[in-house]
Amino acid sequence: MRVLSTVRFTLLRMLRNYIVLLLLLIVPIVLISLFSLILSGAVTDTGEPYLKQPAVSLVLCFQLFGGSTVMYMIHSELFTEHRARMQMLPISLTMYAFSIMLCGVVYSVMLGVILMTFTQFVLGVIWEHWLWTIYLITLMAILSSVVYLVFMLAVKVYKTAERLSEVYGIGFILLAGLFFPMPDHAFFRFMGSYGNPLTLSTIAIHEMSMNNTSKAWFAANILLAATIILFLVMMVVGRRRFMRDRV
Amino acid sequence: MTVFKFSLKRSFSNKTNLLLLTLFPIAFIFFPEGEYWPVLPYGYQYFGIVLLFISIRLTTIILVDRAKGVVKRLAVAPISYGSYLCQNLLAFSVILVMQCAIVVYGGVLLGVELYQPHWLMLLYVSFSFTSLAIALAWISIFRSKESAFLIYMSLVTLLAILGGLLMPLQIFPEALIRIAVLFPTYWLNQGMSWIASEGPVGDFILINGVLWLYTIIFMILGSTRKIH
Amino acid sequence: MKAIKEPTLYIHGWRFLQIGLLMHVWIVGDLGFRAFILILLLLILTSLRWRFRLPVWSVLLDVLLCLLLFPYTDIHYVALAIPMFELALRGKWMLSLLLVAGFSLLHALHVIDSTIDLIFWYHLHAFLFGCFSWLTIKSQQSYKREADEQRKARAELERIKMDLLEANHSAIHHAELMERYRISRQLHDHLGHDLTGALLATQAYEYVKDSEEGDKLLAEVRQRLERSTVSLREAVHNVTPTAMIGVERLDYIISSFQHKDIAFYKSGDMLLVSAYMWGLLEACLKEALTNVARHSDATKVKVDLQVTESIVRLSIHDYGSVTAGSHEGSGLRGLKLRARSIGGSLSVNRQDGFLVVCVIPIEKVGEADEATNRR
């Protein structure tokens, strides 16, 4: 498969994007270290450090922005700079787009795992179910890539798509009540629990750590369903856009 | 005052800027109040961060000028670099003061509990000049608009956390509270606490004085003319 | 990163690190906001020093700030290192030393109470760094001045060299013109005169009926022709130089080169090549043959001179093995410059032995005269 040979270079290009690395890896590390300094080992009544909750939120929050590299790469490869060249090549462009998405998800998950390792071994936050957390991080990363791509494919102007994706990320963080408490309205309550991917994954991790497997799987499955639905939307919108823009 | 006029126009020409400069401050008036902390409603607590954010978006106009070579052309034009800088900064400060006025007096109109709104306005004006100066000093390090903006966002988050804007300063360990004094956001926070608690005026003058000292320092650091 | 090699970067670094130190002292100690304000004011002065070149008396402002903002704390004492450094940096090391001594005296007499006992050593260290920076900057400036002067002198020399080459060219050209003029005048005065007379006499002979008159005319014609032949022989004999010129010199040089077996090929009209070109070609040949004699182990050398209507090409090819690190000597460099100054080129190729090729354009006669008139 010719596309496989491009995967290595896609990964290298993603790694070379230093600003994204700074924003999605260094900034959370600095923030969580700051939190750990500020909270300095304080524990709740149940013996769980206060640091656990912010750590979980931070790791998952930054997964919301993991789709930005995917969006940028697909836009520059298939829609603007290298469009003509890519369409001349003997590779299947859909497969190439999928390979970029896959690389982006792997990259995002990798950053998340590095964060988890850092918090566990340097700051002493115990993550109980590693595989479950990694599964949720993967779901969040896929969802983020899909949402970013839907925005990019649906909207003509790239800048607007960028803004919309930022609104998606910051909006859901806001709606999860991480900056200040949301008003007590039905809509906000829904968006603060089952309508919000951030809160869904937080709930899933929390429930699993308390061994309520059914509730945890319930939250995770809502996330999975949303991901699949949006994936199908992306395929439809993408095909239409691609057909329309064919050189 | 050509540069001033065009600076104003350019600040509003970008669609995102337009949204940011008009809807954002109004939205901040409606944020809820906290229970024990913060002393002022959440919107007013976070307004400092918004000021920092808006000032970097405005000063990137100067950065874009440098990247496009406008500064090079200005070097041979009959306008001094100081005059160009002053007019730009005047335009930006007019916009920022307007934002502060909208937020403070809009809140007063809507009946938000602001304790001493006039002093709050003064505090916000001082801090807007400080944030403008910080943004100016920041862009003198960078060449590209995007990297300057993105890394500044991380810096603003750090400043906000360490200055005690996002979390109450009382929960910090002793050493961090001492270190927090170095950041301008700490002084903004202190100013807001003073407004809620009605202490002696001398303290408020000290707070504003320190903010203006920071303004002077960052202005000196950021006023270099860089021709690429 | 050229900026890293500049001493001023480290001076600014020291200045800002001082402020960092003061902040650290403030954080660790239990000092109030007055001391913090002092730090901010000192930071303003430091930034001004970074941005502009402040005059020496700005040091007074530092000292004033330290004196006016009491109560005096450790911050004030450490901050005094700044004026000590700045004074030493500007060459006023006596004043700086005075300040250091004054402070340590007051400290020793317990007039000043500092919790930092080693502060004397710190002040001395600041003074020393200031002196070092001053000396570094002074010597850097003097080196720069010297380098500038050298560069100016070299540029001047280059210009004179180019002028000389040009003057040489024009002098040769001028000499040619003068010779041409002299020869044409001589031919016109003597030869032309006689030949015209002879022609007129033969024309007159056609109309003469008397045989005596005719014989006289014929005798006159013969006389005139004899005189013109003598005159021509004289002109040719006198004008032909005995010294070797042009291609004969090249032949001479090659024949007197005993070391290797040289093959000389010539083609084209040698007269198209003017005197100054011969000078350069000769120098080229001599230089190349010297190189062959000195550095090469070749057995065969091929010299090829081709003259066409537009260029002269001289190539000297020695089929030997060239030593690996053979650089261009100054001889070939100078010849390259000379060739360039008359619009030609000299190139060296080391691929198959050692090959030197000199190509010079030939000026058309009309162009040469135009060029001379323009000057």
XYZ file of N, CA, C and O in Angstrom, chain B residues 51-122:
288
model
N -8.677 41.776 28.869
C -7.895 42.951 28.478
C -6.548 42.530 27.906
O -6.096 43.064 26.884
N -5.897 41.556 28.543
C -4.613 41.072 28.036
C -4.788 40.484 26.642
O -3.992 40.727 25.734
N -5.848 39.732 26.464
C -6.137 39.080 25.205
C -6.394 40.094 24.090
O -5.852 40.005 22.991
N -7.242 41.111 24.408
C -7.560 42.117 23.398
C -6.315 42.916 23.034
O -6.082 43.231 21.870
N -5.478 43.231 24.043
C -4.315 44.068 23.723
C -3.349 43.341 22.808
O -2.738 43.962 21.939
N -3.189 42.002 22.946
C -2.292 41.314 22.003
C -2.904 41.284 20.611
O -2.214 41.439 19.603
N -4.216 41.152 20.521
C -4.839 41.148 19.189
C -4.656 42.499 18.508
O -4.501 42.578 17.306
N -4.702 43.581 19.324
C -4.543 44.897 18.720
C -3.088 45.157 18.341
O -2.804 45.675 17.268
N -2.157 44.797 19.226
C -0.759 45.123 18.917
C -0.195 44.252 17.802
O 0.836 44.596 17.239
N -0.868 43.145 17.455
C -0.352 42.381 16.318
C -0.440 43.189 15.026
O 0.201 42.850 14.041
N -1.208 44.292 15.041
C -1.217 45.183 13.869
C 0.182 45.729 13.649
O 0.679 45.785 12.516
N 0.864 46.106 14.746
C 2.235 46.615 14.616
C 3.155 45.489 14.144
O 4.057 45.702 13.326
N 2.913 44.270 14.643
C 3.751 43.136 14.245
C 3.593 42.860 12.755
O 4.563 42.608 12.047
N 2.346 42.933 12.285
C 2.092 42.709 10.861
C 2.776 43.803 10.041
O 3.338 43.539 8.980
N 2.753 45.032 10.553
C 3.448 46.122 9.862
C 4.925 45.822 9.727
O 5.542 46.077 8.698
N 5.511 45.299 10.801
C 6.938 44.974 10.733
C 7.202 43.887 9.726
O 8.144 43.947 8.948
N 6.342 42.847 9.732
C 6.564 41.714 8.828
C 6.379 42.129 7.379
O 7.052 41.629 6.487
N 5.427 43.057 7.128
C 5.157 43.434 5.744
C 6.108 44.486 5.228
O 6.085 44.810 4.054
N 6.941 45.048 6.082
C 7.901 46.036 5.609
C 7.402 47.454 5.670
O 8.055 48.363 5.168
N 6.246 47.666 6.319
C 5.717 49.032 6.422
C 6.652 49.874 7.285
O 6.882 51.050 7.021
N 7.240 49.227 8.300
C 8.134 49.963 9.197
C 9.362 50.470 8.434
O 9.875 51.555 8.687
N 9.788 49.656 7.463
C 10.932 50.071 6.651
C 10.588 51.321 5.859
O 11.382 52.254 5.760
N 9.361 51.331 5.316
C 8.949 52.497 4.533
C 8.777 53.708 5.419
O 9.075 54.829 5.038
N 8.295 53.472 6.653
C 8.116 54.583 7.572
C 9.440 55.217 7.937
O 9.502 56.393 8.263
N 10.506 54.387 7.885
C 11.818 54.922 8.253
C 12.240 56.034 7.308
O 13.000 56.917 7.691
N 11.760 55.976 6.037
C 12.114 57.057 5.124
C 10.995 58.085 4.982
O 11.132 59.054 4.266
N 9.877 57.841 5.650
C 8.773 58.792 5.566
C 8.991 59.920 6.570
O 9.728 59.762 7.534
N 8.320 61.074 6.375
C 8.516 62.198 7.301
C 7.709 62.046 8.576
O 7.086 62.996 9.035
N 7.719 60.843 9.139
C 7.035 60.645 10.409
C 7.999 59.864 11.283
O 8.587 58.885 10.846
N 8.173 60.333 12.536
C 9.147 59.653 13.377
C 8.539 58.363 13.892
O 7.332 58.207 13.996
N 9.425 57.404 14.239
C 8.929 56.128 14.721
C 8.163 56.313 16.023
O 7.161 55.639 16.279
N 8.642 57.245 16.867
C 7.951 57.530 18.121
C 6.537 57.983 17.876
O 5.594 57.538 18.550
N 6.363 58.845 16.877
C 5.030 59.352 16.580
C 4.120 58.218 16.106
O 2.965 58.087 16.536
N 4.664 57.350 15.232
C 3.884 56.204 14.729
C 3.430 55.328 15.881
O 2.246 54.959 15.995
N 4.385 55.022 16.775
C 4.082 54.146 17.908
C 3.040 54.786 18.807
O 2.064 54.150 19.224
N 3.244 56.101 19.103
C 2.318 56.780 20.013
C 0.910 56.803 19.458
O -0.063 56.558 20.189
N 0.802 57.081 18.168
C -0.541 57.159 17.605
C -1.216 55.802 17.620
O -2.411 55.683 17.935
N -0.462 54.751 17.293
C -1.032 53.403 17.366
C -1.503 53.093 18.773
O -2.622 52.632 18.993
N -0.617 53.362 19.756
C -0.946 53.022 21.142
C -2.123 53.847 21.631
O -2.961 53.358 22.391
N -2.187 55.116 21.170
C -3.319 55.951 21.563
C -4.618 55.337 21.052
O -5.612 55.222 21.787
N -4.587 54.896 19.793
C -5.785 54.279 19.216
C -6.183 53.041 20.017
O -7.345 52.855 20.380
N -5.195 52.192 20.335
C -5.515 50.974 21.074
C -6.041 51.294 22.462
O -6.968 50.651 22.963
N -5.428 52.291 23.106
C -5.860 52.604 24.467
C -7.270 53.180 24.467
O -8.046 52.906 25.387
N -7.609 53.950 23.410
C -8.984 54.462 23.309
C -9.953 53.292 23.258
O -10.973 53.262 23.969
N -9.621 52.277 22.441
C -10.503 51.113 22.321
C -10.624 50.406 23.665
O -11.728 50.057 24.110
N -9.489 50.199 24.340
C -9.521 49.465 25.615
C -10.304 50.233 26.669
O -11.084 49.634 27.435
N -10.109 51.566 26.728
C -10.841 52.355 27.738
C -12.336 52.279 27.470
O -13.156 52.191 28.400
N -12.677 52.260 26.176
C -14.098 52.120 25.818
C -14.660 50.810 26.357
O -15.755 50.749 26.906
N -13.876 49.708 26.168
C -14.322 48.406 26.671
C -14.567 48.470 28.173
O -15.588 47.989 28.698
N -13.580 49.061 28.890
C -13.712 49.148 30.337
C -14.976 49.912 30.709
O -15.733 49.500 31.605
N -15.206 51.031 29.986
C -16.387 51.847 30.299
C -17.669 51.046 30.069
O -18.585 51.066 30.913
N -17.713 50.320 28.943
C -18.914 49.519 28.641
C -19.163 48.517 29.757
O -20.278 48.382 30.281
N -18.081 47.824 30.156
C -18.252 46.754 31.145
C -18.674 47.333 32.502
O -19.618 46.859 33.131
N -17.959 48.391 32.923
C -18.238 48.904 34.268
C -19.597 49.588 34.320
O -20.454 49.251 35.156
N -19.791 50.541 33.402
C -21.039 51.315 33.506
C -22.237 50.527 33.008
O -23.358 50.733 33.458
N -22.002 49.562 32.119
C -23.075 48.649 31.723
C -23.528 47.837 32.920
O -24.727 47.632 33.145
N -22.517 47.387 33.702
C -22.868 46.634 34.903
C -23.652 47.463 35.892
O -24.614 46.996 36.496
N -23.207 48.738 36.042
C -23.915 49.622 36.978
C -25.368 49.782 36.534
O -26.309 49.717 37.329
N -25.558 49.989 35.206
C -26.908 50.159 34.677
C -27.784 48.942 34.943
O -28.963 49.056 35.235
N -27.140 47.736 34.839
C -27.930 46.519 35.012
C -28.016 46.090 36.462
O -28.560 45.036 36.763
N -27.435 46.917 37.341
C -27.617 46.636 38.754
C -26.684 45.605 39.342
O -26.969 45.022 40.383
N -25.529 45.371 38.667
C -24.568 44.429 39.242
C -23.879 45.090 40.434
O -23.584 46.279 40.412
N -23.602 44.304 41.470
C -23.008 44.840 42.688
C -21.526 45.089 42.469
O -20.714 44.167 42.491
N -21.144 46.365 42.259
C -19.743 46.653 41.972
C -19.070 47.464 43.057
O -17.937 47.863 42.905
N -19.686 47.730 44.148
C -19.148 48.455 45.302
C -18.711 49.876 44.968
O -19.330 50.822 45.389
N -17.603 50.036 44.271
C -17.132 51.395 43.969
C -16.801 51.457 42.485
O -15.641 51.371 42.093
N -17.840 51.621 41.659
C -17.614 51.502 40.206
C -16.593 52.472 39.634
O -15.853 52.128 38.723
N -16.509 53.727 40.171
C -15.572 54.682 39.581
C -14.132 54.268 39.824
O -13.278 54.355 38.935
N -13.850 53.794 41.081
C -12.511 53.322 41.356
C -12.189 52.099 40.493
O -11.070 51.908 40.047
N -13.215 51.262 40.277
C -13.009 50.069 39.452
C -12.632 50.468 38.028
O -11.736 49.879 37.408
N -13.307 51.520 37.532
C -13.007 52.012 36.187
C -11.549 52.459 36.124
O -10.817 52.132 35.191
N -11.127 53.211 37.150
C -9.742 53.689 37.187
C -8.757 52.525 37.182
O -7.758 52.525 36.467
